Amino acid sequence: RPRVLSGIQPTSGSFHLGNYLGAVRQWVDLQKDNDAFYMVVDLHAITVPQDPAALRENSRVSVAQLLGAGVDPEHCTLFLQSHVPEHAELGWVMNCLTGFGEAARMTQFKDKSAKQGSDSTTVGLFTYPVLMVADVLLYQADAVPVGEDQRQHLELTRDLAERFNTRYQPTFTIPKPYILKETAKIMDLQDPTAKMSKSAASPKGLVSLLDDPKVSAKKFKSAVTDTDTVVSYDEEKKAGVSNLLRIHSALSGQSIEQLVAHFEGKMYGALKTELAELFTEWVGPFQQRTREFLDDPAELDRVLAVGAAKAREVAAVTLETVYDRIGFVPAA
Ligand code: AQP
């Protein structure tokens, strides 16, 4: 069975709708027919300052949300990145294979560091994509389900895997990004030219999955659209409406064409109201399941322990091979 690998940061406690539609939903689908490895990437979270108690809590809440969304530890390997030390170890090796200029070209780093200023930007944030390379290569993943914002990091992963394979000998599987066009980039509801992101300037356009559904319903209803009135799909001229249509389509299972026909003669308000209802219907049971997992910390710990043990079995083999190929003396 093909191997898939993906991770999500525990940084803000609640996942947002972009995380869910762009990534987590695919995780749930892919676990059926693939050998799936999914993790909460707490090592990545500390590339920006984290309060220790909040990080610990948010990591558990993240795992509970994955379970609540349908990630099933019976059908995949679910773990915390910090439970598998091989990530940091292979990360170092990959750092030593990456050109400084190559890392400096990563657009996510350029954007985030520009916002933070160089004094508060950590070296960890700079090498974050390289740690992600290690995350993927450790498991010899064939495919990595992510949103569009991760495409460049996947390219780097492929480049470094090929570089290692050429410099030493064939060792790593070259992974492919698995990006579903329709949900690859969910946009901010207030600024449909920017991706929905937890670090947006204002939370008004951000749909957080653990918020009171009434708050999210209001956000859908006050989503920014345009001065036209006809519901139709045009990513450039009607970015707001197109984003709402894509979200509707993902949640309802109806195609964009069907939706455009369905809303013919109706105003934007009808689309927004229907979308708010659809989301509320989905998110209620999701929140309920997430709470149940959070209410059973012993079970959560058990799931994570099983996951970490399974993950380490694979990761340790890869790391041992890598250490051997680069010429380290084996530990007696
Ligand atoms: N707007 C989005 N549309 C589609 N997919 C998205 N993803 C993130 N935003 C969108 C995908 O979610 C997965 C987890 O991402 P992450 O762990 O990198 O989460 P994040 O970076 O903390 O999420 P944000 O909101 O994007 O954070 P900031 O603002 O810090 O950059 C990934 O597969 C990602 O592609």
Short mmCIF file of N, CA and C in Angstrom, two decimals, residues 209-289:
data_model
loop_
_atom_site.label_atom_id
_atom_site.label_comp_id
_atom_site.label_asym_id
_atom_site.label_seq_id
_atom_site.Cartn_x
_atom_site.Cartn_y
_atom_site.Cartn_z
N LEU A 209 -12.68 25.97 14.10
CA LEU A 209 -13.62 24.84 14.24
C LEU A 209 -14.17 24.69 15.66
N LEU A 210 -13.43 25.18 16.64
CA LEU A 210 -13.91 25.00 18.02
C LEU A 210 -14.67 26.21 18.55
N ASP A 211 -14.84 27.24 17.72
CA ASP A 211 -15.65 28.40 18.15
C ASP A 211 -17.11 27.99 18.29
N ASP A 212 -17.86 28.78 19.03
CA ASP A 212 -19.31 28.62 19.07
C ASP A 212 -19.82 28.69 17.61
N PRO A 213 -20.56 27.68 17.16
CA PRO A 213 -21.03 27.69 15.76
C PRO A 213 -21.80 28.95 15.38
N LYS A 214 -22.40 29.59 16.37
CA LYS A 214 -23.14 30.84 16.07
C LYS A 214 -22.18 31.93 15.62
N VAL A 215 -21.00 31.95 16.22
CA VAL A 215 -19.99 32.94 15.84
C VAL A 215 -19.56 32.69 14.38
N SER A 216 -19.34 31.41 14.06
CA SER A 216 -18.91 31.08 12.68
C SER A 216 -20.03 31.38 11.69
N ALA A 217 -21.27 31.08 12.07
CA ALA A 217 -22.41 31.34 11.18
C ALA A 217 -22.44 32.83 10.83
N LYS A 218 -22.21 33.66 11.82
CA LYS A 218 -22.18 35.12 11.59
C LYS A 218 -21.07 35.50 10.62
N LYS A 219 -19.92 34.83 10.76
CA LYS A 219 -18.79 35.15 9.87
C LYS A 219 -19.15 34.82 8.42
N PHE A 220 -19.82 33.67 8.23
CA PHE A 220 -20.24 33.33 6.86
C PHE A 220 -21.21 34.38 6.34
N LYS A 221 -22.14 34.79 7.21
CA LYS A 221 -23.17 35.73 6.75
C LYS A 221 -22.60 37.11 6.44
N SER A 222 -21.47 37.47 7.10
CA SER A 222 -20.91 38.79 6.77
C SER A 222 -19.66 38.67 5.90
N ALA A 223 -19.53 37.55 5.19
CA ALA A 223 -18.37 37.36 4.30
C ALA A 223 -18.36 38.45 3.22
N VAL A 224 -17.16 38.91 2.89
CA VAL A 224 -17.01 39.92 1.85
C VAL A 224 -17.23 39.29 0.47
N THR A 225 -18.08 39.91 -0.34
CA THR A 225 -18.30 39.39 -1.70
C THR A 225 -17.96 40.51 -2.70
N ASP A 226 -18.95 40.92 -3.49
CA ASP A 226 -18.69 42.01 -4.44
C ASP A 226 -20.00 42.73 -4.71
N THR A 227 -19.97 43.73 -5.59
CA THR A 227 -21.18 44.54 -5.77
C THR A 227 -22.15 43.95 -6.79
N ASP A 228 -21.73 42.90 -7.46
CA ASP A 228 -22.61 42.20 -8.39
C ASP A 228 -23.65 41.42 -7.54
N THR A 229 -24.61 40.79 -8.19
CA THR A 229 -25.58 40.03 -7.37
C THR A 229 -25.70 38.58 -7.82
N VAL A 230 -25.19 38.28 -9.02
CA VAL A 230 -25.38 36.93 -9.57
C VAL A 230 -24.37 35.95 -8.98
N VAL A 231 -24.87 34.81 -8.48
CA VAL A 231 -23.97 33.79 -7.94
C VAL A 231 -23.33 33.03 -9.09
N SER A 232 -22.06 33.30 -9.35
CA SER A 232 -21.36 32.55 -10.39
C SER A 232 -19.90 32.40 -9.99
N TYR A 233 -19.19 31.47 -10.68
CA TYR A 233 -17.83 31.15 -10.28
C TYR A 233 -16.81 31.87 -11.14
N ASP A 234 -16.02 32.72 -10.52
CA ASP A 234 -14.95 33.42 -11.23
C ASP A 234 -13.90 33.82 -10.19
N GLU A 235 -12.84 33.02 -10.12
CA GLU A 235 -11.86 33.21 -9.04
C GLU A 235 -11.25 34.60 -9.03
N GLU A 236 -11.12 35.21 -10.22
CA GLU A 236 -10.48 36.52 -10.24
C GLU A 236 -11.44 37.65 -9.96
N LYS A 237 -12.55 37.65 -10.71
CA LYS A 237 -13.47 38.79 -10.57
C LYS A 237 -14.39 38.62 -9.38
N LYS A 238 -14.63 37.39 -8.95
CA LYS A 238 -15.56 37.16 -7.84
C LYS A 238 -14.91 36.22 -6.82
N ALA A 239 -13.78 36.68 -6.28
CA ALA A 239 -12.99 35.81 -5.39
C ALA A 239 -13.79 35.39 -4.16
N GLY A 240 -14.54 36.33 -3.58
CA GLY A 240 -15.30 36.03 -2.36
C GLY A 240 -16.38 34.99 -2.61
N VAL A 241 -17.20 35.23 -3.62
CA VAL A 241 -18.29 34.30 -3.94
C VAL A 241 -17.71 32.93 -4.33
N SER A 242 -16.63 32.94 -5.10
CA SER A 242 -16.03 31.68 -5.55
C SER A 242 -15.52 30.87 -4.35
N ASN A 243 -14.96 31.57 -3.37
CA ASN A 243 -14.48 30.89 -2.16
C ASN A 243 -15.67 30.25 -1.43
N LEU A 244 -16.77 31.01 -1.31
CA LEU A 244 -17.95 30.48 -0.62
C LEU A 244 -18.50 29.26 -1.38
N LEU A 245 -18.47 29.34 -2.71
CA LEU A 245 -18.97 28.21 -3.50
C LEU A 245 -18.09 26.98 -3.31
N ARG A 246 -16.78 27.20 -3.25
CA ARG A 246 -15.88 26.05 -3.05
C ARG A 246 -16.10 25.40 -1.69
N ILE A 247 -16.30 26.24 -0.67
CA ILE A 247 -16.53 25.70 0.68
C ILE A 247 -17.86 24.94 0.70
N HIS A 248 -18.88 25.54 0.09
CA HIS A 248 -20.19 24.88 0.03
C HIS A 248 -20.04 23.53 -0.66
N SER A 249 -19.37 23.54 -1.79
CA SER A 249 -19.21 22.31 -2.57
C SER A 249 -18.50 21.23 -1.74
N ALA A 250 -17.47 21.64 -0.99
CA ALA A 250 -16.72 20.66 -0.18
C ALA A 250 -17.59 20.09 0.93
N LEU A 251 -18.43 20.93 1.51
CA LEU A 251 -19.24 20.45 2.64
C LEU A 251 -20.50 19.71 2.19
N SER A 252 -21.06 20.13 1.04
CA SER A 252 -22.33 19.52 0.60
C SER A 252 -22.14 18.37 -0.37
N GLY A 253 -20.95 18.32 -0.99
CA GLY A 253 -20.72 17.27 -1.99
C GLY A 253 -21.31 17.61 -3.35
N GLN A 254 -21.93 18.79 -3.49
CA GLN A 254 -22.47 19.17 -4.80
C GLN A 254 -21.38 19.87 -5.62
N SER A 255 -21.46 19.70 -6.94
CA SER A 255 -20.44 20.34 -7.78
C SER A 255 -20.72 21.84 -7.87
N ILE A 256 -19.70 22.59 -8.26
CA ILE A 256 -19.86 24.05 -8.42
C ILE A 256 -20.98 24.32 -9.44
N GLU A 257 -21.01 23.56 -10.54
CA GLU A 257 -22.04 23.78 -11.58
C GLU A 257 -23.43 23.59 -10.99
N GLN A 258 -23.59 22.52 -10.21
CA GLN A 258 -24.89 22.28 -9.57
C GLN A 258 -25.27 23.45 -8.67
N LEU A 259 -24.29 23.96 -7.94
CA LEU A 259 -24.58 25.04 -7.00
C LEU A 259 -24.96 26.32 -7.74
N VAL A 260 -24.23 26.62 -8.82
CA VAL A 260 -24.55 27.83 -9.59
C VAL A 260 -25.98 27.73 -10.12
N ALA A 261 -26.36 26.53 -10.58
CA ALA A 261 -27.74 26.34 -11.06
C ALA A 261 -28.73 26.50 -9.90
N HIS A 262 -28.36 25.93 -8.78
CA HIS A 262 -29.24 25.96 -7.59
C HIS A 262 -29.49 27.39 -7.11
N PHE A 263 -28.48 28.25 -7.23
CA PHE A 263 -28.62 29.63 -6.72
C PHE A 263 -29.05 30.61 -7.81
N GLU A 264 -29.41 30.10 -8.99
CA GLU A 264 -29.84 31.00 -10.06
C GLU A 264 -31.06 31.80 -9.60
N GLY A 265 -30.99 33.10 -9.82
CA GLY A 265 -32.13 33.95 -9.43
C GLY A 265 -32.13 34.30 -7.95
N LYS A 266 -31.20 33.74 -7.20
CA LYS A 266 -31.14 34.07 -5.77
C LYS A 266 -29.95 35.01 -5.53
N MET A 267 -30.02 35.69 -4.39
CA MET A 267 -28.95 36.65 -4.08
C MET A 267 -27.86 35.98 -3.24
N TYR A 268 -26.77 36.75 -3.02
CA TYR A 268 -25.66 36.22 -2.23
C TYR A 268 -26.09 35.76 -0.84
N GLY A 269 -27.09 36.48 -0.29
CA GLY A 269 -27.56 36.16 1.07
C GLY A 269 -27.99 34.70 1.19
N ALA A 270 -28.61 34.20 0.13
CA ALA A 270 -29.10 32.81 0.17
C ALA A 270 -27.92 31.84 0.26
N LEU A 271 -26.87 32.13 -0.51
CA LEU A 271 -25.67 31.29 -0.48
C LEU A 271 -25.04 31.31 0.91
N LYS A 272 -24.94 32.51 1.49
CA LYS A 272 -24.30 32.65 2.80
C LYS A 272 -25.10 31.92 3.89
N THR A 273 -26.43 32.08 3.84
CA THR A 273 -27.28 31.45 4.85
C THR A 273 -27.17 29.93 4.76
N GLU A 274 -27.22 29.43 3.53
CA GLU A 274 -27.15 27.98 3.34
C GLU A 274 -25.80 27.43 3.82
N LEU A 275 -24.76 28.19 3.53
CA LEU A 275 -23.42 27.78 3.92
C LEU A 275 -23.28 27.75 5.45
N ALA A 276 -23.84 28.78 6.11
CA ALA A 276 -23.80 28.84 7.58
C ALA A 276 -24.51 27.61 8.15
N GLU A 277 -25.62 27.23 7.53
CA GLU A 277 -26.37 26.06 8.03
C GLU A 277 -25.58 24.76 7.83
N LEU A 278 -25.04 24.65 6.62
CA LEU A 278 -24.25 23.44 6.31
C LEU A 278 -23.10 23.27 7.28
N PHE A 279 -22.38 24.36 7.52
CA PHE A 279 -21.23 24.32 8.42
C PHE A 279 -21.68 23.94 9.83
N THR A 280 -22.77 24.58 10.29
CA THR A 280 -23.26 24.33 11.65
C THR A 280 -23.62 22.85 11.81
N GLU A 281 -24.26 22.29 10.79
CA GLU A 281 -24.63 20.86 10.84
C GLU A 281 -23.41 19.97 10.96
N TRP A 282 -22.35 20.32 10.24
CA TRP A 282 -21.14 19.49 10.27
C TRP A 282 -20.37 19.68 11.58
N VAL A 283 -20.28 20.96 12.01
CA VAL A 283 -19.35 21.25 13.10
C VAL A 283 -19.87 20.78 14.47
N GLY A 284 -21.17 20.72 14.63
CA GLY A 284 -21.74 20.29 15.92
C GLY A 284 -21.22 18.90 16.32
N PRO A 285 -21.49 17.89 15.50
CA PRO A 285 -20.98 16.55 15.81
C PRO A 285 -19.46 16.48 15.90
N PHE A 286 -18.78 17.28 15.08
CA PHE A 286 -17.31 17.32 15.16
C PHE A 286 -16.87 17.78 16.55
N GLN A 287 -17.49 18.85 17.03
CA GLN A 287 -17.12 19.38 18.36
C GLN A 287 -17.45 18.38 19.46
N GLN A 288 -18.59 17.72 19.31
CA GLN A 288 -19.01 16.73 20.30
C GLN A 288 -17.98 15.59 20.40
N ARG A 289 -17.57 15.07 19.24
CA ARG A 289 -16.58 13.97 19.24
C ARG A 289 -15.25 14.45 19.80
#
